XYZ file of C-alpha atoms in Angstrom:
784
model
C -47.071 -24.087 2.640
C -43.562 -23.430 1.399
C -42.312 -21.702 4.533
C -45.205 -22.411 6.873
C -43.937 -25.450 8.714
C -40.486 -24.133 9.540
C -41.986 -20.881 10.729
C -44.497 -22.648 12.929
C -41.656 -24.530 14.573
C -39.739 -21.283 14.966
C -42.736 -19.555 16.497
C -43.213 -22.401 18.921
C -46.478 -23.688 17.418
C -46.602 -27.504 17.725
C -46.616 -29.552 14.567
C -49.767 -31.237 15.796
C -51.633 -28.042 15.004
C -51.164 -28.961 11.343
C -51.731 -32.738 11.238
C -51.476 -35.142 14.155
C -48.525 -37.567 13.751
C -49.000 -41.182 14.773
C -45.938 -42.511 16.661
C -44.576 -45.789 15.344
C -41.600 -47.305 17.114
C -38.462 -46.174 18.881
C -35.590 -46.322 16.435
C -32.456 -45.304 18.327
C -31.545 -44.364 21.890
C -28.617 -42.555 23.498
C -26.774 -45.758 24.340
C -26.621 -46.753 20.678
C -23.139 -47.757 19.505
C -23.637 -45.847 16.276
C -21.961 -42.502 15.453
C -23.824 -39.261 16.187
C -22.089 -37.404 13.386
C -24.323 -36.103 10.620
C -27.736 -35.705 12.303
C -29.059 -32.583 14.017
C -32.117 -31.566 15.980
C -34.150 -28.372 15.589
C -31.486 -26.341 17.422
C -28.714 -27.480 15.091
C -27.165 -29.766 17.709
C -25.711 -33.153 16.824
C -27.962 -36.065 17.767
C -27.949 -39.839 17.063
C -28.984 -40.682 13.517
C -32.197 -42.579 13.048
C -30.609 -44.616 10.269
C -26.875 -44.887 10.888
C -26.340 -46.979 7.779
C -27.143 -43.998 5.529
C -25.756 -41.125 7.570
C -25.420 -38.777 4.585
C -29.183 -38.675 4.008
C -29.634 -37.975 7.697
C -28.185 -34.438 7.628
C -31.531 -32.796 7.874
C -32.911 -29.318 7.243
C -32.331 -27.654 10.600
C -35.703 -28.535 12.126
C -36.487 -31.422 14.447
C -38.673 -33.195 11.856
C -37.019 -34.806 8.845
C -37.264 -37.684 6.423
C -34.604 -40.196 5.449
C -36.172 -42.452 2.838
C -37.504 -40.408 -0.116
C -39.251 -43.503 -1.501
C -41.340 -43.994 1.652
C -43.421 -40.836 2.040
C -45.646 -42.304 4.740
C -42.832 -42.215 7.297
C -40.716 -39.491 8.852
C -38.539 -38.974 11.924
C -38.360 -36.622 14.848
C -35.358 -35.982 17.084
C -36.395 -35.297 20.681
C -33.690 -34.647 23.287
C -31.216 -36.493 21.139
C -33.459 -39.536 20.610
C -34.827 -40.290 17.130
C -38.442 -41.528 16.853
C -40.194 -42.793 13.738
C -43.688 -41.535 12.867
C -46.271 -42.280 10.202
C -48.441 -39.648 8.572
C -52.222 -39.890 9.153
C -54.337 -41.768 6.616
C -54.689 -39.833 3.353
C -51.551 -37.821 3.900
C -47.880 -38.150 2.962
C -44.683 -36.478 4.122
C -43.984 -33.380 2.049
C -40.279 -32.604 1.753
C -41.178 -29.126 0.556
C -43.528 -28.260 3.442
C -41.607 -30.461 5.912
C -44.883 -31.710 7.338
C -47.588 -34.251 6.509
C -49.748 -32.890 3.698
C -52.694 -34.234 1.671
C -51.424 -37.001 -0.594
C -52.605 -35.201 -3.748
C -50.216 -32.356 -2.914
C -47.171 -34.598 -2.544
C -44.934 -36.032 -5.255
C -43.311 -39.090 -3.717
C -40.152 -40.919 -4.762
C -36.693 -39.838 -5.854
C -38.034 -37.001 -7.992
C -39.640 -35.481 -4.950
C -36.452 -35.829 -3.020
C -34.544 -33.861 -5.599
C -36.825 -30.838 -5.491
C -34.986 -27.967 -3.852
C -31.854 -28.254 -1.795
C -30.791 -29.271 1.648
C -31.397 -26.948 4.560
C -28.405 -27.031 6.833
C -28.778 -27.125 10.626
C -29.914 -23.870 12.171
C -31.002 -22.099 8.964
C -34.625 -21.174 9.553
C -35.744 -20.132 6.059
C -35.744 -21.485 2.524
C -33.840 -19.127 0.194
C -34.508 -21.127 -2.966
C -36.903 -18.637 -4.532
C -37.329 -20.959 -7.509
C -39.640 -22.990 -5.258
C -41.651 -19.970 -4.143
C -44.718 -18.536 -5.869
C -45.912 -14.921 -5.603
C -49.126 -16.171 -4.014
C -47.258 -18.169 -1.359
C -44.983 -15.221 -0.616
C -47.880 -12.839 -0.107
C -49.817 -15.377 1.959
C -46.821 -15.880 4.230
C -46.469 -12.122 4.539
C -50.084 -11.892 5.679
C -49.469 -14.584 8.290
C -46.415 -12.754 9.654
C -48.370 -9.507 9.783
C -51.128 -11.190 11.771
C -48.580 -12.524 14.259
C -47.185 -8.999 14.629
C -50.655 -7.591 15.304
C -51.394 -10.338 17.819
C -48.200 -9.733 19.777
C -48.856 -5.984 19.935
C -52.472 -6.605 20.957
C -51.291 -8.872 23.762
C -48.631 -6.433 24.983
C -50.975 -3.453 24.721
C -53.683 -5.376 26.547
C -51.635 -5.989 29.707
C -53.153 -3.962 32.577
C -50.825 -1.140 33.539
C -50.510 -2.435 37.084
C -49.569 -5.913 35.816
C -46.694 -5.056 33.495
C -43.495 -7.066 33.797
C -40.563 -8.100 31.638
C -42.165 -11.382 30.587
C -45.453 -9.911 29.312
C -44.239 -6.601 27.827
C -40.542 -6.528 26.909
C -39.717 -10.138 26.074
C -42.585 -10.589 23.567
C -41.360 -7.506 21.677
C -37.725 -8.649 21.717
C -38.753 -12.093 20.463
C -40.980 -10.605 17.779
C -38.157 -8.397 16.487
C -35.965 -11.438 15.958
C -38.698 -13.557 14.386
C -39.812 -10.839 11.993
C -36.238 -10.026 10.978
C -35.736 -13.586 9.744
C -39.227 -14.474 8.555
C -40.055 -11.274 6.673
C -36.438 -10.864 5.575
C -36.592 -13.950 3.384
C -39.635 -12.447 1.656
C -38.321 -8.922 1.125
C -34.807 -10.029 0.117
C -36.354 -11.751 -2.905
C -36.732 -8.447 -4.728
C -32.940 -8.232 -4.974
C -32.119 -11.677 -6.349
C -35.167 -13.725 -7.409
C -35.228 -14.831 -11.042
C -38.988 -14.480 -11.475
C -40.093 -10.866 -11.991
C -43.559 -11.688 -10.663
C -41.945 -12.910 -7.448
C -39.781 -9.782 -7.230
C -42.904 -7.663 -7.658
C -44.658 -9.644 -4.941
C -41.632 -9.093 -2.709
C -41.917 -5.339 -3.235
C -45.639 -5.490 -2.423
C -44.912 -7.484 0.726
C -42.254 -4.986 1.762
C -44.702 -2.108 1.417
C -47.394 -3.893 3.400
C -45.196 -4.971 6.274
C -43.527 -1.552 6.444
C -46.929 0.118 6.623
C -47.888 -2.226 9.443
C -44.644 -1.492 11.300
C -45.507 2.210 11.085
C -48.961 1.577 12.539
C -47.585 -0.617 15.304
C -44.862 1.887 16.169
C -47.660 4.322 17.007
C -49.541 1.993 19.360
C -49.870 4.220 22.424
C -51.059 1.358 24.643
C -47.835 -0.555 23.939
C -45.687 2.544 24.444
C -47.375 3.330 27.765
C -46.816 -0.233 28.966
C -43.117 -0.048 28.060
C -42.922 3.262 29.878
C -44.738 1.825 32.899
C -42.415 -1.175 33.018
C -39.342 1.077 32.840
C -40.475 2.643 36.123
C -40.785 -0.676 37.995
C -38.289 -2.230 40.399
C -37.950 -5.222 38.061
C -36.626 -2.922 35.319
C -33.644 -2.059 37.494
C -32.486 -5.672 37.425
C -32.350 -5.989 33.640
C -29.006 -6.759 32.024
C -27.180 -4.159 29.941
C -28.673 -5.102 26.548
C -32.181 -5.267 27.950
C -31.790 -1.822 29.516
C -30.480 -0.453 26.217
C -33.437 -2.011 24.406
C -35.979 -0.344 26.696
C -34.200 3.016 26.536
C -34.179 2.886 22.728
C -37.842 1.822 22.646
C -38.802 4.880 24.692
C -36.639 7.231 22.615
C -37.870 5.751 19.346
C -41.453 6.079 20.492
C -41.045 9.842 20.667
C -39.179 9.917 17.332
C -41.901 7.754 15.789
C -44.577 10.298 16.732
C -45.905 8.763 19.915
C -46.431 12.170 21.518
C -48.597 13.370 18.608
C -52.367 13.233 18.481
C -55.395 14.059 16.353
C -54.974 15.345 12.793
C -51.247 15.887 13.285
C -50.766 12.228 14.150
C -52.781 11.127 11.127
C -50.752 13.374 8.828
C -47.504 12.069 10.325
C -48.589 8.461 9.843
C -49.736 9.116 6.261
C -46.454 10.851 5.404
C -44.393 8.038 6.884
C -46.156 5.438 4.760
C -45.773 7.559 1.644
C -42.045 7.987 2.360
C -41.681 4.216 2.609
C -43.624 3.631 -0.614
C -41.616 6.208 -2.564
C -38.336 4.738 -1.348
C -39.285 1.198 -2.341
C -40.388 2.370 -5.804
C -37.189 4.429 -6.194
C -35.003 1.379 -5.597
C -37.219 -0.916 -7.671
C -36.828 1.334 -10.708
C -33.034 1.140 -10.490
C -33.089 -2.602 -9.880
C -35.260 -3.254 -12.931
C -33.400 -0.819 -15.226
C -32.178 -2.341 -18.519
C -30.629 0.736 -20.168
C -28.203 -0.067 -22.982
C -26.874 1.114 -26.314
C -25.278 -0.569 -29.332
C -21.789 0.264 -30.557
C -19.505 -0.773 -33.385
C -16.444 -2.612 -32.110
C -14.210 0.083 -33.597
C -15.940 2.596 -31.321
C -14.957 0.478 -28.312
C -11.236 0.776 -29.021
C -9.294 0.475 -25.776
C -11.921 -1.606 -24.011
C -10.458 -4.996 -23.006
C -11.200 -7.642 -25.593
C -12.613 -10.062 -23.021
C -15.169 -7.422 -22.030
C -16.132 -6.811 -25.656
C -16.514 -10.546 -26.219
C -18.868 -10.726 -23.212
C -21.256 -8.247 -24.878
C -24.168 -9.575 -26.909
C -24.309 -8.853 -30.662
C -27.272 -7.632 -32.668
C -28.053 -8.705 -36.231
C -25.669 -6.102 -37.676
C -22.781 -7.174 -35.445
C -22.929 -4.222 -33.084
C -22.207 -4.879 -29.424
C -24.839 -4.371 -26.721
C -23.375 -2.184 -23.950
C -25.343 -2.120 -20.689
C -25.055 0.033 -17.583
C -24.178 -2.988 -15.444
C -20.816 -2.599 -13.740
C -18.967 -5.269 -15.798
C -19.653 -3.070 -18.852
C -19.752 0.431 -17.427
C -16.385 0.502 -15.657
C -14.280 -1.034 -18.471
C -15.864 1.286 -21.047
C -15.729 4.529 -19.060
C -12.152 3.866 -17.931
C -10.623 2.482 -21.108
C -12.536 3.494 -24.241
C -10.450 5.878 -26.351
C -13.462 7.206 -28.250
C -14.758 10.233 -26.283
C -18.169 10.026 -27.969
C -18.645 6.436 -26.812
C -17.634 7.443 -23.299
C -20.110 10.332 -23.448
C -22.947 7.993 -24.486
C -21.969 5.538 -21.756
C -21.831 8.201 -19.039
C -25.040 9.928 -20.108
C -26.910 6.625 -20.174
C -25.582 5.682 -16.743
C -26.533 9.022 -15.201
C -29.946 9.048 -16.932
C -31.259 5.851 -15.350
C -34.733 6.417 -13.884
C -34.422 10.219 -14.183
C -37.993 10.566 -15.412
C -39.436 8.272 -12.730
C -37.197 9.003 -9.757
C -36.706 12.765 -9.983
C -40.276 13.516 -8.833
C -39.983 10.736 -6.252
C -36.823 12.064 -4.623
C -38.126 15.633 -4.618
C -41.367 14.551 -2.961
C -39.346 12.495 -0.490
C -37.226 15.511 0.452
C -40.347 17.608 1.069
C -42.051 14.878 3.104
C -38.950 14.220 5.214
C -38.744 17.924 6.061
C -42.436 18.015 6.930
C -41.946 15.096 9.321
C -39.042 16.920 10.957
C -41.232 20.017 11.345
C -43.981 18.000 13.002
C -41.533 16.445 15.483
C -39.898 19.788 16.272
C -36.568 19.333 14.474
C -35.187 22.177 12.325
C -34.283 19.824 9.453
C -34.460 16.185 8.432
C -30.676 16.052 8.807
C -30.995 17.150 12.435
C -33.540 14.380 13.039
C -31.360 11.674 11.448
C -28.015 12.725 12.886
C -29.280 12.928 16.452
C -28.687 9.158 16.643
C -25.333 9.168 14.831
C -21.831 9.628 16.194
C -21.756 13.134 14.691
C -24.928 14.096 16.638
C -25.854 17.197 14.582
C -25.622 18.828 11.105
C -23.229 21.532 12.329
C -20.581 18.928 13.139
C -21.139 17.188 9.802
C -21.006 20.417 7.823
C -17.726 21.455 9.445
C -16.227 18.039 8.677
C -17.291 18.254 5.027
C -16.199 21.866 4.529
C -12.766 21.435 6.139
C -11.954 18.216 4.306
C -13.286 19.456 0.953
C -11.010 22.492 1.012
C -7.971 20.294 1.751
C -8.842 17.787 -0.962
C -9.373 20.514 -3.548
C -5.694 21.412 -3.217
C -4.782 17.832 -4.171
C -7.349 17.787 -6.973
C -5.989 20.961 -8.547
C -2.651 19.283 -9.245
C -4.250 16.015 -10.358
C -6.545 17.841 -12.756
C -3.596 19.588 -14.455
C -1.949 16.221 -15.087
C -5.188 14.890 -16.596
C -5.484 17.943 -18.852
C -1.942 17.432 -20.125
C -2.788 13.835 -20.991
C -6.010 14.887 -22.704
C -4.187 17.517 -24.742
C -1.598 15.005 -25.932
C -4.240 12.427 -26.808
C -6.361 15.000 -28.671
C -3.369 15.812 -30.856
C -2.703 12.104 -31.421
C -6.327 11.400 -32.389
C -6.676 14.575 -34.424
C -9.556 15.998 -32.396
C -10.012 19.430 -30.870
C -8.728 20.009 -27.321
C -11.224 22.106 -25.332
C -9.094 22.571 -22.202
C -11.688 20.903 -19.918
C -12.111 17.643 -18.062
C -15.634 16.517 -18.944
C -17.804 14.201 -16.873
C -16.998 11.289 -19.185
C -13.257 12.052 -18.899
C -12.863 11.738 -15.140
C -12.388 7.977 -14.834
C -10.692 7.614 -18.229
C -7.870 10.041 -17.587
C -7.577 8.954 -13.983
C -6.875 5.496 -15.366
C -4.345 6.921 -17.821
C -2.535 8.667 -14.952
C -2.098 5.336 -13.183
C -0.691 3.804 -16.371
C 1.642 6.694 -17.128
C 2.819 7.728 -13.667
C 2.727 4.426 -11.818
C 3.168 1.948 -14.655
C 0.083 0.051 -13.517
C -1.329 -1.798 -16.509
C -4.741 -2.692 -15.132
C -5.507 -5.156 -17.882
C -2.258 -6.994 -17.279
C -2.853 -6.820 -13.539
C -6.332 -8.301 -13.971
C -4.775 -11.534 -15.222
C -3.400 -12.087 -11.710
C -6.782 -11.752 -10.022
C -8.913 -14.713 -11.154
C -12.030 -14.742 -9.011
C -11.425 -18.196 -7.532
C -7.868 -17.302 -6.491
C -8.984 -14.015 -4.971
C -11.799 -15.768 -3.116
C -9.531 -18.465 -1.713
C -6.879 -15.955 -0.623
C -9.387 -13.563 0.871
C -11.017 -16.334 2.862
C -7.658 -17.553 4.133
C -6.850 -14.056 5.364
C -10.188 -13.657 7.132
C -9.991 -17.135 8.655
C -6.492 -16.507 9.952
C -7.293 -13.064 11.326
C -10.624 -13.840 12.941
C -10.008 -17.397 14.164
C -12.613 -18.950 11.867
C -12.968 -21.954 9.594
C -14.995 -21.776 6.341
C -16.372 -24.924 4.711
C -17.994 -24.818 1.280
C -21.351 -26.616 1.229
C -23.139 -28.254 -1.676
C -26.812 -28.726 -2.349
C -28.089 -25.953 -0.102
C -31.328 -24.065 -0.628
C -30.106 -21.183 -2.802
C -31.857 -18.891 -5.282
C -29.540 -19.481 -8.276
C -27.099 -22.156 -9.372
C -24.263 -19.593 -9.316
C -24.776 -18.894 -5.600
C -22.169 -20.491 -3.326
C -22.726 -21.323 0.326
C -20.315 -21.681 3.262
C -20.480 -22.829 6.853
C -18.547 -20.815 9.452
C -17.090 -22.485 12.538
C -15.058 -21.047 15.370
C -11.584 -22.499 14.873
C -10.787 -22.793 18.574
C -14.022 -24.378 19.806
C -15.414 -25.991 16.656
C -18.755 -24.259 17.222
C -20.818 -23.713 14.089
C -21.649 -20.007 14.365
C -23.342 -19.480 11.023
C -23.442 -19.523 7.239
C -23.001 -17.110 4.363
C -23.982 -17.021 0.691
C -22.149 -15.330 -2.185
C -23.995 -14.238 -5.353
C -21.255 -12.665 -7.458
C -22.352 -12.264 -11.099
C -24.842 -9.920 -12.813
C -28.184 -10.943 -14.294
C -31.400 -9.193 -15.271
C -33.512 -8.045 -12.333
C -30.747 -8.552 -9.783
C -29.561 -5.831 -7.408
C -27.090 -3.841 -9.488
C -24.396 -2.847 -7.020
C -22.491 -4.589 -4.226
C -24.069 -5.081 -0.813
C -24.482 -7.382 2.176
C -27.652 -8.494 3.953
C -28.038 -9.869 7.487
C -30.607 -12.584 6.739
C -30.738 -14.244 10.140
C -29.265 -12.756 13.324
C -27.090 -14.990 15.478
C -28.766 -13.641 18.595
C -30.747 -15.548 21.215
C -34.085 -17.030 20.213
C -37.180 -16.971 22.417
C -35.945 -20.044 24.281
C -32.613 -18.454 25.128
C -30.639 -20.511 22.598
C -28.217 -18.810 20.232
C -29.271 -18.942 16.600
C -26.948 -19.451 13.675
C -26.056 -16.207 11.938
C -26.845 -16.141 8.205
C -25.571 -13.405 5.870
C -25.167 -12.898 2.148
C -23.184 -10.692 -0.186
C -24.465 -9.700 -3.616
C -22.004 -8.360 -6.201
C -21.788 -7.930 -9.962
C -18.391 -9.246 -10.994
C -17.633 -10.503 -14.528
C -18.599 -14.040 -15.419
C -16.036 -16.610 -16.575
C -15.590 -17.060 -20.311
C -15.122 -20.179 -22.370
C -11.339 -19.851 -22.456
C -10.604 -18.063 -19.179
C -11.978 -17.653 -15.670
C -13.634 -14.523 -14.311
C -10.902 -11.904 -13.868
C -11.222 -9.013 -11.432
C -9.868 -5.512 -11.618
C -8.010 -4.466 -8.491
C -10.888 -2.089 -7.728
C -13.235 -5.083 -7.726
C -10.906 -6.990 -5.406
C -11.209 -4.042 -3.025
C -15.003 -4.114 -3.287
C -14.985 -7.873 -2.662
C -12.839 -7.471 0.441
C -15.028 -4.618 1.709
C -18.368 -6.386 1.320
C -16.999 -9.590 2.800
C -15.987 -7.513 5.803
C -19.674 -6.667 6.265
C -20.483 -10.383 6.008
C -18.037 -11.088 8.816
C -19.674 -8.347 10.896
C -22.951 -10.206 10.384
C -21.402 -13.543 11.339
C -19.098 -12.670 14.238
C -21.520 -10.508 16.195
C -22.555 -12.109 19.506
C -25.302 -9.918 20.896
C -28.227 -11.445 22.746
C -30.922 -9.210 21.256
C -31.451 -9.161 17.478
C -31.991 -5.391 17.413
C -28.297 -4.893 18.198
C -26.926 -7.708 16.074
C -24.272 -7.359 13.386
C -24.279 -4.165 11.342
C -27.027 -2.534 13.422
C -24.605 0.152 14.618
C -24.632 3.927 14.223
C -25.001 4.834 10.562
C -21.774 6.827 10.460
C -19.812 3.950 11.992
C -21.242 1.013 10.019
C -18.728 1.307 7.159
C -15.649 1.612 9.390
C -15.103 -2.122 10.057
C -15.165 -2.970 6.332
C -13.224 0.104 5.267
C -10.487 -0.877 7.699
C -10.220 -4.277 6.024
C -9.794 -2.687 2.572
C -6.205 -1.930 3.577
C -5.296 -5.589 2.981
C -5.668 -5.133 -0.803
C -2.843 -2.547 -0.691
C -0.327 -4.593 1.292
C 2.212 -6.787 -0.546
C 2.009 -9.620 1.998
C -1.748 -10.032 1.685
C -1.864 -9.284 -2.069
C 0.449 -12.225 -2.687
C -2.010 -14.472 -0.862
C -4.963 -13.554 -3.080
C -3.335 -13.388 -6.521
C -1.773 -15.659 -9.128
C -1.845 -15.668 -12.927
C -4.930 -17.415 -14.235
C -2.886 -19.605 -16.600
C -0.092 -20.897 -14.376
C -0.581 -19.392 -10.910
C 2.606 -17.339 -11.163
C 2.853 -14.356 -8.794
C 2.400 -10.721 -9.753
C 5.782 -9.473 -11.043
C 7.642 -7.645 -8.275
C 7.779 -4.307 -10.120
C 4.062 -4.399 -10.988
C 3.200 -5.279 -7.386
C 5.272 -2.396 -6.010
C 3.762 0.005 -8.538
C 0.256 -1.141 -7.581
C 0.904 -0.505 -3.884
C 2.408 2.902 -4.711
C -0.621 3.824 -6.811
C -2.893 3.815 -3.752
C -2.538 7.587 -3.521
C -3.144 8.134 -7.279
C -5.983 10.589 -7.941
C -6.853 10.523 -4.243
C -7.948 14.149 -4.329
C -10.416 13.676 -7.163
C -11.760 10.324 -5.995
C -12.292 11.600 -2.460
C -13.900 14.803 -3.708
C -16.507 12.700 -5.519
C -17.450 11.251 -2.143
C -17.524 14.732 -0.630
C -19.801 15.804 -3.488
C -22.307 13.024 -2.776
C -22.179 13.771 0.953
C -22.605 17.519 0.450
C -25.483 17.025 -1.999
C -27.180 14.727 0.513
C -26.732 17.321 3.284
C -28.011 20.196 1.144
C -31.104 18.243 0.124
C -31.918 17.399 3.730
C -31.229 20.782 5.284
C -33.086 22.852 2.669
C -36.241 20.761 2.671
C -36.959 21.239 -1.017
C -34.874 21.478 -4.159
C -34.651 21.390 -7.929
C -32.465 18.310 -7.645
C -31.247 18.287 -11.241
C -30.022 21.884 -11.105
C -28.581 21.577 -7.609
C -26.672 18.421 -8.535
C -25.253 20.142 -11.603
C -24.238 23.370 -9.844
C -22.658 21.585 -6.890
C -20.530 19.328 -9.097
C -19.083 22.412 -10.739
C -18.481 24.065 -7.362
C -16.653 21.092 -5.850
C -14.873 19.483 -8.813
C -15.064 22.143 -11.508
C -16.689 19.704 -13.940
C -19.929 20.110 -15.903
C -22.526 17.404 -15.418
C -24.235 16.161 -18.572
C -27.499 17.917 -19.439
C -30.593 15.829 -18.805
C -28.957 13.686 -16.142
C -29.663 13.765 -12.415
C -27.556 11.870 -9.911
C -30.254 12.456 -7.284
C -32.511 10.166 -9.320
C -30.105 7.226 -9.359
C -28.063 7.559 -6.173
C -29.607 4.696 -4.229
C -28.002 5.874 -0.983
C -30.575 8.687 -0.787
C -32.953 5.913 0.265
C -31.891 4.531 3.619
C -28.667 6.558 3.905
C -30.494 9.887 3.648
C -28.630 12.610 5.568
C -26.020 9.935 6.210
C -23.807 9.719 3.115
C -21.151 11.740 4.947
C -20.644 8.574 6.995
C -18.522 7.010 4.237
C -15.767 9.594 4.717
C -16.462 10.138 8.424
C -15.978 6.439 9.177
C -12.709 6.365 7.224
C -11.217 8.451 10.007
C -11.864 5.537 12.355
C -10.942 2.805 9.875
C -7.519 4.289 9.176
C -6.883 4.907 12.860
C -7.660 1.264 13.657
C -5.430 -0.039 10.885
C -2.447 2.233 11.560
C -2.574 1.913 15.344
C -3.044 -1.846 15.643
C -2.581 -3.863 12.439
C 0.157 -1.829 10.747
C 2.055 -1.767 14.020
C 1.418 -5.361 15.168
C 1.226 -7.221 11.831
C -1.542 -7.385 9.253
C -1.922 -11.142 9.803
C -1.427 -11.066 13.555
C -4.074 -13.449 14.946
C -4.111 -11.822 18.382
C -4.828 -8.408 16.873
C -7.417 -10.038 14.623
C -9.176 -11.638 17.582
C -9.190 -8.300 19.404
C -10.856 -6.851 16.319
C -13.401 -9.676 16.199
C -14.221 -9.397 19.912
C -14.059 -5.613 20.383
C -15.366 -4.249 17.056
C -17.399 -6.979 15.327
C -18.688 -8.878 18.343
C -20.627 -6.144 20.187
C -22.709 -5.166 17.140
C -24.842 -2.206 18.170
C -24.947 -3.150 21.846
C -22.185 -0.575 22.447
C -21.692 2.887 20.981
C -19.087 3.102 18.222
C -16.946 5.487 20.263
C -16.769 2.989 23.136
C -15.787 0.130 20.824
C -13.045 2.275 19.302
C -11.670 3.199 22.705
C -11.621 -0.466 23.678
C -9.707 -1.446 20.539
C -7.365 1.547 20.304
C -6.787 2.075 24.003
C -7.562 5.781 23.514
C -9.991 8.123 21.761
C -9.738 8.045 17.936
C -8.106 10.887 15.981
C -7.682 12.035 12.344
C -3.897 11.689 12.080
C -3.757 8.370 10.189
C -6.689 9.366 7.964
C -5.126 12.630 6.810
C -1.796 10.925 6.168
C -3.524 8.263 4.060
C -4.891 11.038 1.848
C -1.540 12.784 1.546
C -2.825 15.737 3.552
C -1.152 17.806 6.227
C -2.331 17.501 9.816
């Protein structure tokens, strides 16, 4: 019953269908002299408090039913049209704060202890994200309930007689279902990324597979497709608003892409392949998420690694340090360790994650994706995917990659010579043989040395000026000022770990609460291992036409604080923080009416552009000063170090960008060939593009998570940078990086529309013209 009650309310099922409440007496009416601050109804709107003497306990969980006195479990309250009524539970039942409904008394723990279980659900949040209260059995049961609702809605829509189709009985139920399922199943499937209990994470994976399989089956319901098609041909369809028209058009196009025109054995094969593709992708990601690869090293073999990082590593009985592949270990070791053998072990371990398990998975995925493209009449999987992107086809993508790669290789040639000179000097100093090559484990190390030598950027010294709390406060101030928002930190919310922080977001001008976001910033076993954002609840219109609160989260893996110092970030991590928070803002500031178009649901090769544009703030002196200060006394970054940092933006740009071109080219080759020996292809291509040997036995195709979900789309990272740099140079660099008017234009023209407009149209609105590559090429130090 953990999520059942809130979901019943959300689905419009009356509480009386659970247990019939017995009304007691009227407690408070509209003409009460008491304050209305602190209490909210099921829509998150302020209403009079039932007990104005204890207003704090009256801030209730975002539904219209709530309890104020944890010691009296027979009584609860309901806000109706702003009026609070008291109720008593039926005989033999008590109010359950967990279920938020009357439950059998033997299931309820009453009193203060009960009140302390879990956290507070703030107004408008429709799900409980405290996975510590959830069991695998409850998660799977809730998943089954959601799946049944999905089947019922499709049965109802498919059962409408063709001559009786209208918006209310065909289109609206599907729009409403999309929004409900996004939120209700999202809380279940997100658990695999952050839940502490492995059994719950496994249940989350199982739920994801089941609901994805059902979505595949439902997407092939011909009766539903024919009713959508029939409605599109009616007079009523002509009167739909823009978003509704776009929804219907996409439903018809997606029906064909989902195999709706297939039949017989071909349809069955297509459906079977689609489910297998989903299963393989989920297992691929699960393997990486559960990976615990590590090695042990003597401290002398970690020479050069920052002492605070070494101290954060566990020790074994012999005193050796445990080095994991988590980012807080990997990056400091691969970039700073002077011992080439240690770097080799680190790099090989990192690139060997899940090779045995995921190599056959990715190769089967590539074959199955090509087979699906064949069935649908596309020449390649890339052609199928890119049809819906800004690029439109593989030929355009390939030209972009080829042209840019050749330009970047000119930059890389010079950078590589500088690295080789440094390696030669260091080999002589350490008394080891110089082989005249940059090895895979050398790339980041000597790139870091170049920044120290040529730009005088001491990254360890610089890190002292980026304590996590200072960076967070400065970053939030910048975003609030730019986007016209106000962030308020909240305590006691329903979160999945004590380290998770929670914020409310209000519009500064109107005071409207538009949503909430969570931040989960430190690594732990079983947690998602990279940095990412999730749209947990879209701020679109619900089935009653009321706008929901947007809820988003960012998950990162930054260092934890130590006993004698706070968590300190490398500048690279500050950039990651700023980037991912940009995605969070996309998921908060969007104002579409239909959930399908909300937030980051834009073209795949445009989705990174809004956040990439915001990365520029970590390279500007004005904004850097706002998010930095020495962890001991708050003193600013020394002027010379700050200038050197800004100047170092172009350091190793050729090599770093070529790595991205490598990933994009590998992705394109895999999804235009249709089958591949991924280990050999990955190795050969790395040599072709960067002139560096990959380590034997490793396979980046087995641990590049972007091949699941971003398949045939990795090029979008570099493609979208064209737009991000154009937006920054044309508007913010020219008008002021903290200009609130420019920021509001960005919020309204780029973040607000979500996927309700094409990326090209949003860019034209913001830029006042079509985008071009000029600013992008200049940012890379390349000629036009």
